[in-house]
Amino acid sequence: MSNEDRRPGEPPADGLTVGRAAALVGVSVKTLHHWDAIGLVRPGGRTRSGYRVYGDDDVARLHRVLVYREIGIPLSAIGRLLDDPEVDAREHLRRQRGQLVDRISRLERMVGAVDRMLLESRPGIRLTPEEQVEIFGADWQPSWTEEAEERWGGTEQWAQYAERAARMGPEDWKDVAAATEALEADLASAHRDGAEPGSDRADALAERHRALISTYFDCTYALQVCIGRTYAEDPGWVAHYDAVAPGLGGWLCRVIAANARAHGVDPDAL
């Protein structure tokens, strides 16, 4: 069917009405009317019924206008870029690109500043992800803190942890990391030496472990028993302690239980 045969109101085959053109390029009809009024992009076709329509060249010009506008060129300058043969559009685009690179750099710095503000205002570890890896080791995953919050965020212990951690700076965390490393080395040594749960050596290590946990929140003997069970049952903790010494997680769980029993706590009742 030719354009001449179309019924009134039907879109022409060789052009787009203003509504369809606006939808195609993602702007409002009002915007296209404005661009038409200022001579920026005028629909070059017209149907026999009087509809003004945008042809292929008009749509291509619309897309060029959108690109120029998106990179910050004012409409008055866009018209000159498109129509004035004396204007070097490529050179203008090169300058505009340089300005965009500068703007991106400024925005990246602003994002970094916002991230630091969020970090400083959030309870818990107030270290950047890079500082966390530096202090806690290459195997540390900063996402672990978020995962722990999702799991334990509603508990009294997490509230204590968040309050205490917020007061700790990099040097404090380095001390905690060093104490943790020293404890794990001594645990591995005792395990290799065959220290039995309930022995003086094992009990002393259990007390050191409880004191270290109490850095974060008040750790009772009963709570320590529950924590110790994760060392023997949670795959992540089992793998962690196996990397220190094979079977260490299960042994530490038994050491903690024996020490708790010596202090009047029945692990079997928990």
Tab-separated table of C-alpha atoms in Angstrom:
chain	number	residue	atom	x	y	z
A	1	MET	CA	0.000	0.000	0.000
A	2	SER	CA	1.454	3.417	-0.995
A	3	ASN	CA	1.473	6.498	1.185
A	4	GLU	CA	-1.263	7.988	-1.040
A	5	ASP	CA	-3.533	5.037	-0.272
A	6	ARG	CA	-3.187	5.248	3.497
A	7	ARG	CA	-6.194	6.189	5.576
A	8	PRO	CA	-6.012	9.377	7.664
A	9	GLY	CA	-4.105	8.822	10.908
A	10	GLU	CA	-2.029	5.914	9.654
A	11	PRO	CA	1.760	6.352	9.929
A	12	PRO	CA	3.411	6.805	6.540
A	13	ALA	CA	5.691	4.114	5.148
A	14	ASP	CA	8.562	6.491	4.372
A	15	GLY	CA	8.697	8.533	7.562
A	16	LEU	CA	7.890	8.755	11.250
A	17	THR	CA	5.311	10.957	12.893
A	18	VAL	CA	6.580	13.126	15.733
A	19	GLY	CA	5.246	10.682	18.315
A	20	ARG	CA	6.984	7.690	16.784
A	21	ALA	CA	10.221	9.618	16.258
A	22	ALA	CA	10.180	10.765	19.889
A	23	ALA	CA	9.687	7.188	21.081
A	24	LEU	CA	12.465	5.929	18.812
A	25	VAL	CA	15.147	8.303	20.092
A	26	GLY	CA	13.903	8.449	23.692
A	27	VAL	CA	12.800	12.070	24.067
A	28	SER	CA	9.438	13.722	24.555
A	29	VAL	CA	7.205	15.043	21.786
A	30	LYS	CA	7.550	18.447	23.438
A	31	THR	CA	11.330	18.255	22.980
A	32	LEU	CA	11.001	17.488	19.267
A	33	HIS	CA	8.551	20.351	18.847
A	34	HIS	CA	11.085	22.651	20.550
A	35	TRP	CA	13.927	21.459	18.340
A	36	ASP	CA	11.702	21.993	15.326
A	37	ALA	CA	10.823	25.514	16.467
A	38	ILE	CA	14.470	26.565	16.895
A	39	GLY	CA	15.477	24.946	13.618
A	40	LEU	CA	17.683	22.288	15.171
A	41	VAL	CA	15.888	19.276	13.683
A	42	ARG	CA	12.922	19.835	11.418
A	43	PRO	CA	10.924	16.961	9.942
A	44	GLY	CA	11.722	17.014	6.258
A	45	GLY	CA	8.748	15.109	4.902
A	46	ARG	CA	5.044	15.661	4.701
A	47	THR	CA	2.254	13.285	3.776
A	48	ARG	CA	-0.612	14.097	1.431
A	49	SER	CA	-2.764	14.460	4.527
A	50	GLY	CA	-0.462	17.130	5.896
A	51	TYR	CA	1.420	15.083	8.479
A	52	ARG	CA	4.987	16.244	8.977
A	53	VAL	CA	7.240	13.212	9.185
A	54	TYR	CA	10.859	12.463	10.008
A	55	GLY	CA	12.787	10.673	7.289
A	56	ASP	CA	15.970	8.624	7.678
A	57	ASP	CA	18.232	11.687	7.455
A	58	ASP	CA	16.134	13.505	10.051
A	59	VAL	CA	16.337	10.565	12.451
A	60	ALA	CA	20.112	10.352	11.953
A	61	ARG	CA	20.354	14.064	12.785
A	62	LEU	CA	18.256	13.491	15.910
A	63	HIS	CA	20.726	10.852	17.079
A	64	ARG	CA	23.680	13.189	16.483
A	65	VAL	CA	21.932	15.941	18.443
A	66	LEU	CA	21.377	13.542	21.338
A	67	VAL	CA	25.048	12.546	21.402
A	68	TYR	CA	26.201	16.167	21.393
A	69	ARG	CA	23.670	17.115	24.068
A	70	GLU	CA	24.649	14.167	26.264
A	71	ILE	CA	28.287	15.257	26.330
A	72	GLY	CA	27.307	18.740	27.429
A	73	ILE	CA	27.268	20.808	24.229
A	74	PRO	CA	24.490	23.457	24.310
A	75	LEU	CA	21.779	23.310	21.659
A	76	SER	CA	22.891	26.591	20.092
A	77	ALA	CA	26.375	25.172	19.518
A	78	ILE	CA	24.994	21.857	18.255
A	79	GLY	CA	23.208	23.620	15.427
A	80	ARG	CA	26.445	25.273	14.315
A	81	LEU	CA	28.343	21.996	14.518
A	82	LEU	CA	25.812	20.307	12.283
A	83	ASP	CA	25.277	23.094	9.758
A	84	ASP	CA	28.333	25.361	9.578
A	85	PRO	CA	30.910	23.977	7.127
A	86	GLU	CA	33.555	26.227	8.712
A	87	VAL	CA	33.228	24.488	12.093
A	88	ASP	CA	35.632	21.602	12.696
A	89	ALA	CA	33.291	19.131	14.369
A	90	ARG	CA	36.051	16.567	14.986
A	91	GLU	CA	38.243	19.079	16.792
A	92	HIS	CA	35.285	20.207	18.854
A	93	LEU	CA	34.568	16.597	19.795
A	94	ARG	CA	38.208	16.031	20.772
A	95	ARG	CA	38.079	19.016	23.130
A	96	GLN	CA	34.768	17.839	24.515
A	97	ARG	CA	36.208	14.377	25.065
A	98	GLY	CA	39.054	15.847	27.096
A	99	GLN	CA	36.537	17.700	29.246
A	100	LEU	CA	34.571	14.475	29.718
A	101	VAL	CA	37.705	12.640	30.859
A	102	ASP	CA	38.330	15.390	33.423
A	103	ARG	CA	34.716	15.206	34.573
A	104	ILE	CA	34.901	11.426	34.945
A	105	SER	CA	38.066	11.811	37.029
A	106	ARG	CA	36.334	14.338	39.297
A	107	LEU	CA	33.302	12.082	39.655
A	108	GLU	CA	35.507	9.109	40.550
A	109	ARG	CA	37.169	11.203	43.266
A	110	MET	CA	33.730	12.219	44.525
A	111	VAL	CA	32.625	8.580	44.621
A	112	GLY	CA	35.749	7.747	46.624
A	113	ALA	CA	34.963	10.554	49.066
A	114	VAL	CA	31.381	9.320	49.480
A	115	ASP	CA	32.627	5.765	50.043
A	116	ARG	CA	34.956	7.013	52.778
A	117	MET	CA	32.099	8.951	54.393
A	118	LEU	CA	29.922	5.831	54.325
A	119	LEU	CA	32.738	3.797	55.851
A	120	GLU	CA	33.285	6.330	58.619
A	121	SER	CA	29.581	6.544	59.458
A	122	ARG	CA	28.998	2.788	59.503
A	123	PRO	CA	29.331	0.783	62.725
A	124	GLY	CA	31.864	-2.024	62.698
A	125	ILE	CA	35.306	-2.252	61.131
A	126	ARG	CA	36.291	1.241	60.034
A	127	LEU	CA	38.966	0.131	57.625
A	128	THR	CA	38.998	0.330	53.862
A	129	PRO	CA	38.865	-3.007	52.012
A	130	GLU	CA	42.529	-2.489	51.117
A	131	GLU	CA	43.477	-1.926	54.772
A	132	GLN	CA	41.526	-5.034	55.782
A	133	VAL	CA	43.448	-7.200	53.315
A	134	GLU	CA	46.756	-5.632	54.391
A	135	ILE	CA	46.089	-6.268	58.089
A	136	PHE	CA	44.204	-9.572	57.994
A	137	GLY	CA	46.056	-11.193	55.096
A	138	ALA	CA	45.571	-11.904	51.413
A	139	ASP	CA	42.923	-14.563	52.111
A	140	TRP	CA	40.702	-12.051	53.893
A	141	GLN	CA	37.455	-11.194	52.118
A	142	PRO	CA	35.961	-7.805	53.137
A	143	SER	CA	32.532	-9.223	52.259
A	144	TRP	CA	32.799	-11.572	55.245
A	145	THR	CA	31.914	-8.705	57.578
A	146	GLU	CA	28.735	-8.004	55.614
A	147	GLU	CA	27.839	-11.693	55.600
A	148	ALA	CA	28.340	-11.859	59.365
A	149	GLU	CA	26.130	-8.804	59.840
A	150	GLU	CA	23.372	-10.396	57.758
A	151	ARG	CA	23.546	-13.499	59.939
A	152	TRP	CA	24.125	-12.030	63.393
A	153	GLY	CA	23.159	-8.363	63.015
A	154	GLY	CA	20.185	-8.627	65.383
A	155	THR	CA	22.103	-10.124	68.308
A	156	GLU	CA	23.451	-8.453	71.428
A	157	GLN	CA	26.925	-9.725	70.578
A	158	TRP	CA	26.852	-8.018	67.179
A	159	ALA	CA	25.813	-4.742	68.783
A	160	GLN	CA	28.798	-5.005	71.132
A	161	TYR	CA	31.087	-5.888	68.252
A	162	ALA	CA	29.906	-2.923	66.166
A	163	GLU	CA	30.417	-0.517	69.064
A	164	ARG	CA	33.876	-1.808	69.946
A	165	ALA	CA	35.076	-2.173	66.363
A	166	ALA	CA	34.052	1.400	65.590
A	167	ARG	CA	36.506	2.617	68.236
A	168	MET	CA	39.409	0.622	66.830
A	169	GLY	CA	41.927	2.076	64.420
A	170	PRO	CA	44.398	0.347	62.102
A	171	GLU	CA	46.993	-0.156	64.859
A	172	ASP	CA	44.391	-1.770	67.128
A	173	TRP	CA	43.415	-4.173	64.367
A	174	LYS	CA	47.058	-4.975	63.696
A	175	ASP	CA	47.407	-5.940	67.370
A	176	VAL	CA	44.325	-8.177	67.128
A	177	ALA	CA	45.618	-9.775	63.928
A	178	ALA	CA	49.001	-10.426	65.544
A	179	ALA	CA	47.360	-11.930	68.633
A	180	THR	CA	45.198	-14.165	66.439
A	181	GLU	CA	48.185	-15.353	64.430
A	182	ALA	CA	50.163	-16.087	67.596
A	183	LEU	CA	47.263	-17.990	69.164
A	184	GLU	CA	46.726	-20.113	66.064
A	185	ALA	CA	50.431	-20.934	65.927
A	186	ASP	CA	50.378	-22.030	69.576
A	187	LEU	CA	47.181	-24.029	69.019
A	188	ALA	CA	48.789	-25.831	66.089
A	189	SER	CA	51.909	-26.549	68.147
A	190	ALA	CA	49.887	-27.971	71.040
A	191	HIS	CA	47.792	-30.057	68.661
A	192	ARG	CA	50.908	-31.504	67.020
A	193	ASP	CA	52.396	-32.239	70.447
A	194	GLY	CA	49.293	-34.251	71.371
A	195	ALA	CA	48.042	-31.939	74.129
A	196	GLU	CA	44.833	-33.437	75.507
A	197	PRO	CA	41.651	-31.389	75.987
A	198	GLY	CA	41.379	-30.620	79.691
A	199	SER	CA	45.149	-30.469	80.199
A	200	ASP	CA	46.689	-27.341	81.677
A	201	ARG	CA	48.230	-26.425	78.340
A	202	ALA	CA	44.954	-26.880	76.456
A	203	ASP	CA	42.945	-25.003	79.105
A	204	ALA	CA	45.355	-22.059	78.941
A	205	LEU	CA	44.898	-21.907	75.180
A	206	ALA	CA	41.112	-22.035	75.580
A	207	GLU	CA	41.317	-19.059	77.948
A	208	ARG	CA	43.454	-17.144	75.453
A	209	HIS	CA	40.888	-17.907	72.788
A	210	ARG	CA	38.036	-16.646	74.987
A	211	ALA	CA	39.971	-13.475	75.806
A	212	LEU	CA	40.590	-12.851	72.114
A	213	ILE	CA	36.897	-13.300	71.280
A	214	SER	CA	36.077	-10.919	74.133
A	215	THR	CA	37.901	-8.223	72.181
A	216	TYR	CA	34.790	-8.132	70.026
A	217	PHE	CA	32.013	-8.962	72.519
A	218	ASP	CA	31.555	-10.444	75.979
A	219	CYS	CA	32.247	-14.149	75.555
A	220	THR	CA	30.901	-16.478	78.245
A	221	TYR	CA	32.021	-20.089	78.480
A	222	ALA	CA	28.664	-21.218	77.097
A	223	LEU	CA	28.939	-18.872	74.136
A	224	GLN	CA	32.516	-19.996	73.543
A	225	VAL	CA	31.308	-23.602	73.332
A	226	CYS	CA	28.795	-22.612	70.641
A	227	ILE	CA	31.506	-20.750	68.739
A	228	GLY	CA	33.851	-23.719	69.082
A	229	ARG	CA	31.316	-26.017	67.460
A	230	THR	CA	31.433	-23.943	64.286
A	231	TYR	CA	35.158	-24.725	64.049
A	232	ALA	CA	34.303	-28.418	63.768
A	233	GLU	CA	31.091	-28.134	61.722
A	234	ASP	CA	31.189	-25.068	59.488
A	235	PRO	CA	33.026	-25.896	56.235
A	236	GLY	CA	34.609	-22.454	56.082
A	237	TRP	CA	36.043	-22.676	59.579
A	238	VAL	CA	37.081	-26.312	59.111
A	239	ALA	CA	39.027	-25.301	56.002
A	240	HIS	CA	40.557	-22.318	57.800
A	241	TYR	CA	41.904	-24.378	60.691
A	242	ASP	CA	42.907	-27.272	58.447
A	243	ALA	CA	45.124	-24.790	56.619
A	244	VAL	CA	46.815	-24.033	59.945
A	245	ALA	CA	47.056	-27.693	60.987
A	246	PRO	CA	44.973	-30.647	59.766
A	247	GLY	CA	42.173	-31.432	62.228
A	248	LEU	CA	42.831	-28.327	64.307
A	249	GLY	CA	39.225	-27.090	64.231
A	250	GLY	CA	37.788	-30.269	65.725
A	251	TRP	CA	40.530	-30.422	68.351
A	252	LEU	CA	39.952	-26.787	69.348
A	253	CYS	CA	36.234	-27.496	69.673
A	254	ARG	CA	36.990	-30.279	72.172
A	255	VAL	CA	39.513	-28.121	74.038
A	256	ILE	CA	36.948	-25.353	74.481
A	257	ALA	CA	34.286	-27.816	75.649
A	258	ALA	CA	36.617	-29.389	78.223
A	259	ASN	CA	37.612	-26.004	79.626
A	260	ALA	CA	33.978	-24.903	79.835
A	261	ARG	CA	33.093	-28.090	81.708
A	262	ALA	CA	35.854	-27.313	84.211
A	263	HIS	CA	34.108	-23.990	84.853
A	264	GLY	CA	30.716	-25.508	85.525
A	265	VAL	CA	29.219	-25.386	82.028
A	266	ASP	CA	27.779	-28.589	80.556
A	267	PRO	CA	28.442	-28.462	76.795
A	268	ASP	CA	25.973	-31.301	76.218
A	269	ALA	CA	23.166	-29.142	77.599
A	270	LEU	CA	23.775	-26.339	75.096
